[in-house]
Amino acid sequence: MPNITISVNNQNYELNLNGEETLLEVLREHLHLTGTKSACHEAECGACTVLLNGKSVLACITLACDVAGQDITTIEGLAKGEDLHPIQDAFLEKGAVQCGFCMPGMILASKSLLDRNPEPSREEIKTALNGNICRCAGYTKIFEAVEHAAKKIKNQPPQQ
Amino acid sequence: MDQNKKENINLNPVGKSVPRIDGKGLVTGQTKFTYDMQLPNMLVGKMLRSPHPHARILNIDTSKAQKLPGVKAVITAKDTHMIKFGSNEYFFPHTVDQLALEDVKVRYIGDELGAVAAVDEETALKALELIDVEYEVLPPVFDPLEAMKPGAPSIHDHCRNNIGVILPVNMGNPDRALKEADYVREDVFYSQSAAHACMETHVCIGQWESFSNKITLWISHQAPFKVREALAKCLKMDLNDIRVIKMASGGGFGGKLEMLPMDFSSCLLSKKAGGFPVKMCYNREEEFCFSRRKHNMIYKLKSGVKKDGTIVAITGEVIADGGAYCSYGPTVLAAATMRIFIVYKIQHIRISGYRVYTNNPISGAIRGFGGVQSGFSIESHMDLLAEGIGMDPKDFRLKNITEPNMITANKMIISSNGLKECIVKAAEASDWDKKRGQCRHLARGIGMAIAADVMGSKMYKAHESAGSIIKMEEDGSVYLFTGAADTGQGSNTVLSQIAAHELGISFQRIRCKAADTEITPFDTGSFASRVTFISGNATLLAAKDAKEQILKVVSQEFKLDHDDLDIKAEKVINKKNQSIILSFDKALDLCYSFNYGRQIIGRGSYNPTTTPIDFRTGEGNVSGSYSFEAQIAEVEVNTDTGAIKLLNLWDAHDVGKAINPSSVESQIEGSLAMGIGYTFFEDLDMKNGRVVNPNFAKYKIPRSVHMPPLHTILIETNDPHGPFGAKGMGEAALLPTAAAIANAIDDAAGIRLKELPFTPEKVLKALKEKNENK
């Protein structure tokens, strides 16, 4: 019998959990939403960053049953059909992606930043992304992508 | 085909920063990595590892583990053919020294001697605990200098004093030349071990198919064809019995360039379990402890110069801690000793390299091979030589560097060479002449280091060829099949750009299928900065071949000389008068028409022109061409805390031609980040053979706050051998970083750091010694 409802990307999932499962485990293994990655399982790499009520949290140290009924957004929930979110577009346009393994976490951490601070300085971007390791690309193009995304979002026509 | 794909310009994509061909999948989380894969009835595999750094295996009893419910297979050496694997088997067969599962001895903490597959991880781990292994513990040795002494514990029977590889570089008469020098000095430099720390750990899924006796292995890897070769050899199967599929891979950096015992074990376990797929996935701790690591090195140098700055001779000795097995040891050592020939015009050199077995974890390939350690040592030494004769280090380098179109003392053939321009441009951009030696009162300084790199190197085979196939469908959509393994660097994009540009069609028409040993042509792998150069040339040849096939049909139909025809901007044109004959689509319609029915399948195979290396002297031309760079670091030293603030980093890089400038910059920036990490804090700390910092909390990786402003300057020298003039450049920017920073620290504070990493403690100690010697 399902004993918990988890809301991911505006969709409710009824699950039967024993209470020990992390959000990371539930997303990847129960819901097969493998866009969320993990490179350490101990809150050091940021690859498992998801949004909880719009704020970034680490899924590897979040218990799934603690977030029952709250709004969870994963990387799968960011694009609208074929239309990428402006942050995703910006990361591609600025060449900020190499292997891409850190990207889901990096992009969601960037979204969390831009939602609370639409025009961050370079230093504010560095601080906000300091929990997300990228081993390939040297970060500089990621900073440029976040700045570019901020401009794109600002220039977006208001949504109906 | 889709009208959008044709209309979207992206014509002539070479030289443009087109977005990654696989980018949308990566930013939406839809791309599947091996780590993400789940197959029906998939089992979890785990390795049985030695808790001892050095021991004889007396007995292994797996009976209790086999009886545990949920356990589907247990294997030991008895389930293998006991055939050894290695990485430099062609040139150095004696370095093939590791078994898929060891049977007689274990040589480091974590050495593999068995494996289990079970329905879940918990059961697999429980089963490992139920395996009884009887060991006779042997004395270990961890320090390479101790291991070289007579009477030290012998780790492998086949070599004396634990010296697994000796590589001398010997040209001219350095002893006589040194006597003619005006200034001679000796230095010793120490470089630490480090980890690749790829975001995706080592992971594979092996599946044996009973009805066809075939194995499929999905893997995160840089060299899937090497994996296939090793599996075929050690499992006694044919190459076409094995399908290795490289999935999207979360980084490699040299760490995913060879076999690990888990790769063999997942296949063997699947067979023993009756064909259920077996997934083996390292956690972060296993990744730090049981994959491969950078060789820690001691680099001794003694060199002499004339008053005018001419280097007359260099001598030296390199001692590298190899750990338990040889891995890519010979190549690492060669890179540490031979690269100097590409950088400096020197006639008299003798550098002796020794790679020593110890009971530490296994050292292997890592971005730059041994060039990072040697780059730090040689480029620090060069500044000290310049200082000794009172010469500006920039002018000192300009006096001694190699030139275009020359043959070096060891017979390396240099064609294009932008090193001089790199130095001049980096100096201009950084305001070198105004800053050097001028800012010590502010505890600020600026330092330079230079480097050169290969693009390809024969490592495990007699050849290092790459193959490409271009297949054109009837609707004008195009497949590019390449054996090259994109582990994140973007080679699928760059190769597609090369293909589209040569074919004269839109980049959007191309889909790239790469690195599946059953479908794509052979390619030795992603290493030695070879893919753009070698696989790029193969792709260029395939595109030329496909184009030729189309033009032959058009020339036949229109009764024109096919040498007069070309395809530009999606149109077949007559080169003589630039007239348009027909569109690319119409031309393909013609090829696939009632009258012709010609399938367009272009093929390309490329193997660079090199000469064999004499490993007794270092003579030979290892690469088809060479890349060059100059790096300048600007630092500020906090003399109270010992903290170094990196203010700026400039990298002027001869890339031949930037096929995708954004991608080239990203490679350089990523290399610089790794260089910064290695210079200041990355340090794989081993105590009695055990890695004591196997996590991201203790092993520090550069993060966003560590990044200074990076300034990349791309210099294009249009290499005569590169595709559209391009060179490889995936590693070179990492080579000089530590020395550029060391030289800048010296300029800032008058202290010379000779031991990496540059922690605040070492800086303070050096400052204290300097003040005491005043």
PDB file of C-alpha atoms in Angstrom, chain B residues 466-671:
ATOM      1  CA  ALA B 466      41.611   6.070 -36.635  1.00  0.00           C
ATOM      2  CA  GLY B 467      38.752   5.205 -38.979  1.00  0.00           C
ATOM      3  CA  SER B 468      35.658   7.103 -40.061  1.00  0.00           C
ATOM      4  CA  ILE B 469      32.682   6.271 -42.245  1.00  0.00           C
ATOM      5  CA  ILE B 470      30.232   8.749 -43.720  1.00  0.00           C
ATOM      6  CA  LYS B 471      26.927   7.296 -44.842  1.00  0.00           C
ATOM      7  CA  MET B 472      24.433   9.445 -46.730  1.00  0.00           C
ATOM      8  CA  GLU B 473      20.772   8.579 -46.642  1.00  0.00           C
ATOM      9  CA  GLU B 474      18.421   9.157 -49.571  1.00  0.00           C
ATOM     10  CA  ASP B 475      16.814  12.213 -47.979  1.00  0.00           C
ATOM     11  CA  GLY B 476      20.136  13.976 -47.552  1.00  0.00           C
ATOM     12  CA  SER B 477      20.603  13.231 -43.887  1.00  0.00           C
ATOM     13  CA  VAL B 478      24.107  12.086 -43.029  1.00  0.00           C
ATOM     14  CA  TYR B 479      25.673   9.708 -40.530  1.00  0.00           C
ATOM     15  CA  LEU B 480      29.217  10.053 -39.300  1.00  0.00           C
ATOM     16  CA  PHE B 481      30.558   6.859 -37.753  1.00  0.00           C
ATOM     17  CA  THR B 482      33.758   7.331 -35.806  1.00  0.00           C
ATOM     18  CA  GLY B 483      35.626   5.097 -33.416  1.00  0.00           C
ATOM     19  CA  ALA B 484      36.748   8.129 -31.406  1.00  0.00           C
ATOM     20  CA  ALA B 485      35.497   8.171 -27.819  1.00  0.00           C
ATOM     21  CA  ASP B 486      33.959  11.448 -26.688  1.00  0.00           C
ATOM     22  CA  THR B 487      34.307  11.511 -22.908  1.00  0.00           C
ATOM     23  CA  GLY B 488      33.024  15.044 -22.666  1.00  0.00           C
ATOM     24  CA  GLN B 489      35.682  16.966 -24.577  1.00  0.00           C
ATOM     25  CA  GLY B 490      33.309  17.454 -27.508  1.00  0.00           C
ATOM     26  CA  SER B 491      35.000  15.346 -30.180  1.00  0.00           C
ATOM     27  CA  ASN B 492      31.676  14.261 -31.712  1.00  0.00           C
ATOM     28  CA  THR B 493      30.942  17.938 -32.376  1.00  0.00           C
ATOM     29  CA  VAL B 494      34.386  18.776 -33.748  1.00  0.00           C
ATOM     30  CA  LEU B 495      34.471  15.700 -36.017  1.00  0.00           C
ATOM     31  CA  SER B 496      30.982  16.528 -37.315  1.00  0.00           C
ATOM     32  CA  GLN B 497      32.172  20.076 -38.059  1.00  0.00           C
ATOM     33  CA  ILE B 498      35.105  18.705 -40.045  1.00  0.00           C
ATOM     34  CA  ALA B 499      32.805  16.373 -41.995  1.00  0.00           C
ATOM     35  CA  ALA B 500      30.182  19.032 -42.761  1.00  0.00           C
ATOM     36  CA  HIS B 501      32.782  21.601 -43.760  1.00  0.00           C
ATOM     37  CA  GLU B 502      34.543  19.305 -46.199  1.00  0.00           C
ATOM     38  CA  LEU B 503      31.236  18.022 -47.616  1.00  0.00           C
ATOM     39  CA  GLY B 504      30.041  21.598 -48.121  1.00  0.00           C
ATOM     40  CA  ILE B 505      26.793  20.958 -46.261  1.00  0.00           C
ATOM     41  CA  SER B 506      25.044  22.203 -43.147  1.00  0.00           C
ATOM     42  CA  PHE B 507      26.352  20.922 -39.818  1.00  0.00           C
ATOM     43  CA  GLN B 508      22.735  20.207 -38.898  1.00  0.00           C
ATOM     44  CA  ARG B 509      22.479  17.364 -41.382  1.00  0.00           C
ATOM     45  CA  ILE B 510      24.926  15.216 -39.466  1.00  0.00           C
ATOM     46  CA  ARG B 511      24.298  12.674 -36.764  1.00  0.00           C
ATOM     47  CA  CYS B 512      27.410  11.275 -35.135  1.00  0.00           C
ATOM     48  CA  LYS B 513      27.542   7.678 -33.942  1.00  0.00           C
ATOM     49  CA  ALA B 514      30.739   7.037 -32.046  1.00  0.00           C
ATOM     50  CA  ALA B 515      32.738   4.423 -30.202  1.00  0.00           C
ATOM     51  CA  ASP B 516      30.639   1.281 -30.493  1.00  0.00           C
ATOM     52  CA  THR B 517      33.040  -1.499 -31.457  1.00  0.00           C
ATOM     53  CA  GLU B 518      30.353  -3.441 -33.346  1.00  0.00           C
ATOM     54  CA  ILE B 519      29.244  -0.517 -35.520  1.00  0.00           C
ATOM     55  CA  THR B 520      31.953   2.088 -35.823  1.00  0.00           C
ATOM     56  CA  PRO B 521      35.451   1.749 -37.318  1.00  0.00           C
ATOM     57  CA  PHE B 522      38.477   1.222 -35.107  1.00  0.00           C
ATOM     58  CA  ASP B 523      40.122   4.054 -33.186  1.00  0.00           C
ATOM     59  CA  THR B 524      42.868   3.660 -30.592  1.00  0.00           C
ATOM     60  CA  GLY B 525      41.114   6.015 -28.173  1.00  0.00           C
ATOM     61  CA  SER B 526      40.996   9.451 -26.587  1.00  0.00           C
ATOM     62  CA  PHE B 527      44.485  10.055 -25.242  1.00  0.00           C
ATOM     63  CA  ALA B 528      47.673  11.967 -26.062  1.00  0.00           C
ATOM     64  CA  SER B 529      45.582  14.870 -27.414  1.00  0.00           C
ATOM     65  CA  ARG B 530      45.188  12.846 -30.597  1.00  0.00           C
ATOM     66  CA  VAL B 531      41.480  12.893 -31.521  1.00  0.00           C
ATOM     67  CA  THR B 532      41.109  16.208 -33.393  1.00  0.00           C
ATOM     68  CA  PHE B 533      44.348  15.524 -35.248  1.00  0.00           C
ATOM     69  CA  ILE B 534      44.160  11.796 -36.000  1.00  0.00           C
ATOM     70  CA  SER B 535      40.430  10.997 -35.902  1.00  0.00           C
ATOM     71  CA  GLY B 536      39.862  14.414 -37.493  1.00  0.00           C
ATOM     72  CA  ASN B 537      42.105  13.475 -40.409  1.00  0.00           C
ATOM     73  CA  ALA B 538      40.270  10.148 -40.790  1.00  0.00           C
ATOM     74  CA  THR B 539      36.962  12.024 -40.870  1.00  0.00           C
ATOM     75  CA  LEU B 540      38.321  14.497 -43.394  1.00  0.00           C
ATOM     76  CA  LEU B 541      39.359  11.587 -45.654  1.00  0.00           C
ATOM     77  CA  ALA B 542      35.927   9.969 -45.301  1.00  0.00           C
ATOM     78  CA  ALA B 543      34.234  13.245 -46.237  1.00  0.00           C
ATOM     79  CA  LYS B 544      36.506  13.694 -49.261  1.00  0.00           C
ATOM     80  CA  ASP B 545      35.700  10.145 -50.340  1.00  0.00           C
ATOM     81  CA  ALA B 546      31.926  10.636 -50.006  1.00  0.00           C
ATOM     82  CA  LYS B 547      32.101  13.935 -51.853  1.00  0.00           C
ATOM     83  CA  GLU B 548      34.105  12.356 -54.646  1.00  0.00           C
ATOM     84  CA  GLN B 549      31.424   9.685 -55.063  1.00  0.00           C
ATOM     85  CA  ILE B 550      28.687  12.309 -55.446  1.00  0.00           C
ATOM     86  CA  LEU B 551      30.743  14.420 -57.833  1.00  0.00           C
ATOM     87  CA  LYS B 552      31.440  11.399 -60.045  1.00  0.00           C
ATOM     88  CA  VAL B 553      27.715  10.824 -60.510  1.00  0.00           C
ATOM     89  CA  VAL B 554      27.135  14.518 -61.240  1.00  0.00           C
ATOM     90  CA  SER B 555      30.029  14.639 -63.722  1.00  0.00           C
ATOM     91  CA  GLN B 556      28.680  11.578 -65.502  1.00  0.00           C
ATOM     92  CA  GLU B 557      25.167  13.004 -65.702  1.00  0.00           C
ATOM     93  CA  PHE B 558      26.207  16.483 -66.833  1.00  0.00           C
ATOM     94  CA  LYS B 559      29.217  15.336 -68.850  1.00  0.00           C
ATOM     95  CA  LEU B 560      31.637  17.538 -66.919  1.00  0.00           C
ATOM     96  CA  ASP B 561      35.142  16.838 -65.708  1.00  0.00           C
ATOM     97  CA  HIS B 562      34.687  15.833 -62.075  1.00  0.00           C
ATOM     98  CA  ASP B 563      37.945  17.566 -61.103  1.00  0.00           C
ATOM     99  CA  ASP B 564      36.194  20.855 -61.939  1.00  0.00           C
ATOM    100  CA  LEU B 565      33.367  20.184 -59.477  1.00  0.00           C
ATOM    101  CA  ASP B 566      33.010  20.862 -55.778  1.00  0.00           C
ATOM    102  CA  ILE B 567      30.250  21.165 -53.170  1.00  0.00           C
ATOM    103  CA  LYS B 568      29.964  24.518 -51.428  1.00  0.00           C
ATOM    104  CA  ALA B 569      27.097  25.889 -49.354  1.00  0.00           C
ATOM    105  CA  GLU B 570      24.884  22.887 -50.153  1.00  0.00           C
ATOM    106  CA  LYS B 571      25.337  23.272 -53.909  1.00  0.00           C
ATOM    107  CA  VAL B 572      27.391  21.433 -56.482  1.00  0.00           C
ATOM    108  CA  ILE B 573      29.380  24.081 -58.316  1.00  0.00           C
ATOM    109  CA  ASN B 574      31.703  24.292 -61.264  1.00  0.00           C
ATOM    110  CA  LYS B 575      34.928  25.662 -59.799  1.00  0.00           C
ATOM    111  CA  LYS B 576      35.994  27.108 -63.150  1.00  0.00           C
ATOM    112  CA  ASN B 577      33.223  29.688 -63.366  1.00  0.00           C
ATOM    113  CA  GLN B 578      31.591  29.304 -59.919  1.00  0.00           C
ATOM    114  CA  SER B 579      28.300  28.393 -61.618  1.00  0.00           C
ATOM    115  CA  ILE B 580      25.761  26.330 -59.699  1.00  0.00           C
ATOM    116  CA  ILE B 581      25.006  23.001 -61.310  1.00  0.00           C
ATOM    117  CA  LEU B 582      22.439  21.665 -58.868  1.00  0.00           C
ATOM    118  CA  SER B 583      21.654  21.592 -55.159  1.00  0.00           C
ATOM    119  CA  PHE B 584      23.179  19.026 -52.799  1.00  0.00           C
ATOM    120  CA  ASP B 585      19.709  17.485 -52.342  1.00  0.00           C
ATOM    121  CA  LYS B 586      19.222  17.143 -56.089  1.00  0.00           C
ATOM    122  CA  ALA B 587      22.675  15.657 -56.422  1.00  0.00           C
ATOM    123  CA  LEU B 588      21.810  12.999 -53.847  1.00  0.00           C
ATOM    124  CA  ASP B 589      18.488  12.377 -55.605  1.00  0.00           C
ATOM    125  CA  LEU B 590      20.559  11.709 -58.686  1.00  0.00           C
ATOM    126  CA  CYS B 591      22.841   9.275 -56.845  1.00  0.00           C
ATOM    127  CA  TYR B 592      19.835   7.342 -55.575  1.00  0.00           C
ATOM    128  CA  SER B 593      17.907   7.582 -58.883  1.00  0.00           C
ATOM    129  CA  PHE B 594      16.638   4.874 -61.244  1.00  0.00           C
ATOM    130  CA  ASN B 595      19.684   5.259 -63.480  1.00  0.00           C
ATOM    131  CA  TYR B 596      22.427   5.389 -60.882  1.00  0.00           C
ATOM    132  CA  GLY B 597      21.372   3.745 -57.611  1.00  0.00           C
ATOM    133  CA  ARG B 598      24.741   4.591 -56.035  1.00  0.00           C
ATOM    134  CA  GLN B 599      24.970   4.431 -52.274  1.00  0.00           C
ATOM    135  CA  ILE B 600      27.232   7.142 -50.906  1.00  0.00           C
ATOM    136  CA  ILE B 601      29.513   5.618 -48.285  1.00  0.00           C
ATOM    137  CA  GLY B 602      32.748   7.469 -47.697  1.00  0.00           C
ATOM    138  CA  ARG B 603      35.583   5.883 -45.789  1.00  0.00           C
ATOM    139  CA  GLY B 604      38.688   7.293 -44.178  1.00  0.00           C
ATOM    140  CA  SER B 605      41.580   5.702 -42.349  1.00  0.00           C
ATOM    141  CA  TYR B 606      44.444   7.778 -41.003  1.00  0.00           C
ATOM    142  CA  ASN B 607      47.669   6.866 -39.306  1.00  0.00           C
ATOM    143  CA  PRO B 608      50.121   9.705 -38.619  1.00  0.00           C
ATOM    144  CA  THR B 609      53.606   9.657 -40.119  1.00  0.00           C
ATOM    145  CA  THR B 610      56.007   8.930 -37.294  1.00  0.00           C
ATOM    146  CA  THR B 611      59.274   7.049 -36.850  1.00  0.00           C
ATOM    147  CA  PRO B 612      60.049   4.328 -34.302  1.00  0.00           C
ATOM    148  CA  ILE B 613      61.465   5.498 -30.991  1.00  0.00           C
ATOM    149  CA  ASP B 614      64.785   4.102 -29.829  1.00  0.00           C
ATOM    150  CA  PHE B 615      64.037   3.676 -26.146  1.00  0.00           C
ATOM    151  CA  ARG B 616      67.761   3.428 -25.320  1.00  0.00           C
ATOM    152  CA  THR B 617      68.351   7.035 -26.404  1.00  0.00           C
ATOM    153  CA  GLY B 618      64.991   8.754 -26.920  1.00  0.00           C
ATOM    154  CA  GLU B 619      65.575   9.179 -30.647  1.00  0.00           C
ATOM    155  CA  GLY B 620      62.543   9.152 -32.949  1.00  0.00           C
ATOM    156  CA  ASN B 621      59.578  11.181 -34.102  1.00  0.00           C
ATOM    157  CA  VAL B 622      56.694  10.254 -31.846  1.00  0.00           C
ATOM    158  CA  SER B 623      53.928  12.469 -33.233  1.00  0.00           C
ATOM    159  CA  GLY B 624      52.623  13.666 -36.597  1.00  0.00           C
ATOM    160  CA  SER B 625      52.910  17.254 -35.412  1.00  0.00           C
ATOM    161  CA  TYR B 626      53.359  19.254 -32.196  1.00  0.00           C
ATOM    162  CA  SER B 627      51.475  21.957 -30.287  1.00  0.00           C
ATOM    163  CA  PHE B 628      52.989  24.780 -28.223  1.00  0.00           C
ATOM    164  CA  GLU B 629      52.086  27.267 -25.562  1.00  0.00           C
ATOM    165  CA  ALA B 630      53.268  29.903 -23.139  1.00  0.00           C
ATOM    166  CA  GLN B 631      51.630  30.530 -19.804  1.00  0.00           C
ATOM    167  CA  ILE B 632      51.976  33.480 -17.459  1.00  0.00           C
ATOM    168  CA  ALA B 633      50.742  33.598 -13.876  1.00  0.00           C
ATOM    169  CA  GLU B 634      50.353  36.670 -11.687  1.00  0.00           C
ATOM    170  CA  VAL B 635      50.206  36.142  -7.926  1.00  0.00           C
ATOM    171  CA  GLU B 636      50.062  37.963  -4.641  1.00  0.00           C
ATOM    172  CA  VAL B 637      51.724  36.402  -1.599  1.00  0.00           C
ATOM    173  CA  ASN B 638      50.325  37.028   1.859  1.00  0.00           C
ATOM    174  CA  THR B 639      53.538  37.024   3.865  1.00  0.00           C
ATOM    175  CA  ASP B 640      51.640  36.713   7.166  1.00  0.00           C
ATOM    176  CA  THR B 641      49.502  33.681   6.354  1.00  0.00           C
ATOM    177  CA  GLY B 642      51.429  32.089   3.476  1.00  0.00           C
ATOM    178  CA  ALA B 643      48.332  32.175   1.312  1.00  0.00           C
ATOM    179  CA  ILE B 644      48.892  32.700  -2.398  1.00  0.00           C
ATOM    180  CA  LYS B 645      46.285  34.604  -4.351  1.00  0.00           C
ATOM    181  CA  LEU B 646      46.306  33.813  -8.045  1.00  0.00           C
ATOM    182  CA  LEU B 647      45.400  37.124  -9.675  1.00  0.00           C
ATOM    183  CA  ASN B 648      45.506  36.185 -13.353  1.00  0.00           C
ATOM    184  CA  LEU B 649      46.450  33.344 -15.647  1.00  0.00           C
ATOM    185  CA  TRP B 650      47.267  33.863 -19.335  1.00  0.00           C
ATOM    186  CA  ASP B 651      47.628  31.001 -21.773  1.00  0.00           C
ATOM    187  CA  ALA B 652      48.712  31.659 -25.353  1.00  0.00           C
ATOM    188  CA  HIS B 653      48.290  28.442 -27.262  1.00  0.00           C
ATOM    189  CA  ASP B 654      49.331  27.360 -30.744  1.00  0.00           C
ATOM    190  CA  VAL B 655      46.293  25.247 -31.654  1.00  0.00           C
ATOM    191  CA  GLY B 656      47.013  25.142 -35.384  1.00  0.00           C
ATOM    192  CA  LYS B 657      43.446  26.072 -36.214  1.00  0.00           C
ATOM    193  CA  ALA B 658      40.578  26.251 -33.748  1.00  0.00           C
ATOM    194  CA  ILE B 659      37.897  24.067 -35.364  1.00  0.00           C
ATOM    195  CA  ASN B 660      35.537  25.135 -32.556  1.00  0.00           C
ATOM    196  CA  PRO B 661      37.039  28.126 -30.681  1.00  0.00           C
ATOM    197  CA  SER B 662      34.660  27.875 -27.728  1.00  0.00           C
ATOM    198  CA  SER B 663      35.455  24.202 -27.307  1.00  0.00           C
ATOM    199  CA  VAL B 664      39.206  24.913 -27.552  1.00  0.00           C
ATOM    200  CA  GLU B 665      38.936  27.607 -24.877  1.00  0.00           C
ATOM    201  CA  SER B 666      36.967  25.238 -22.698  1.00  0.00           C
ATOM    202  CA  GLN B 667      39.724  22.608 -22.979  1.00  0.00           C
ATOM    203  CA  ILE B 668      42.315  25.200 -21.998  1.00  0.00           C
ATOM    204  CA  GLU B 669      40.223  26.546 -19.106  1.00  0.00           C
ATOM    205  CA  GLY B 670      39.567  23.028 -17.821  1.00  0.00           C
ATOM    206  CA  SER B 671      43.285  22.229 -17.994  1.00  0.00           C
TER     207      SER B 671
END
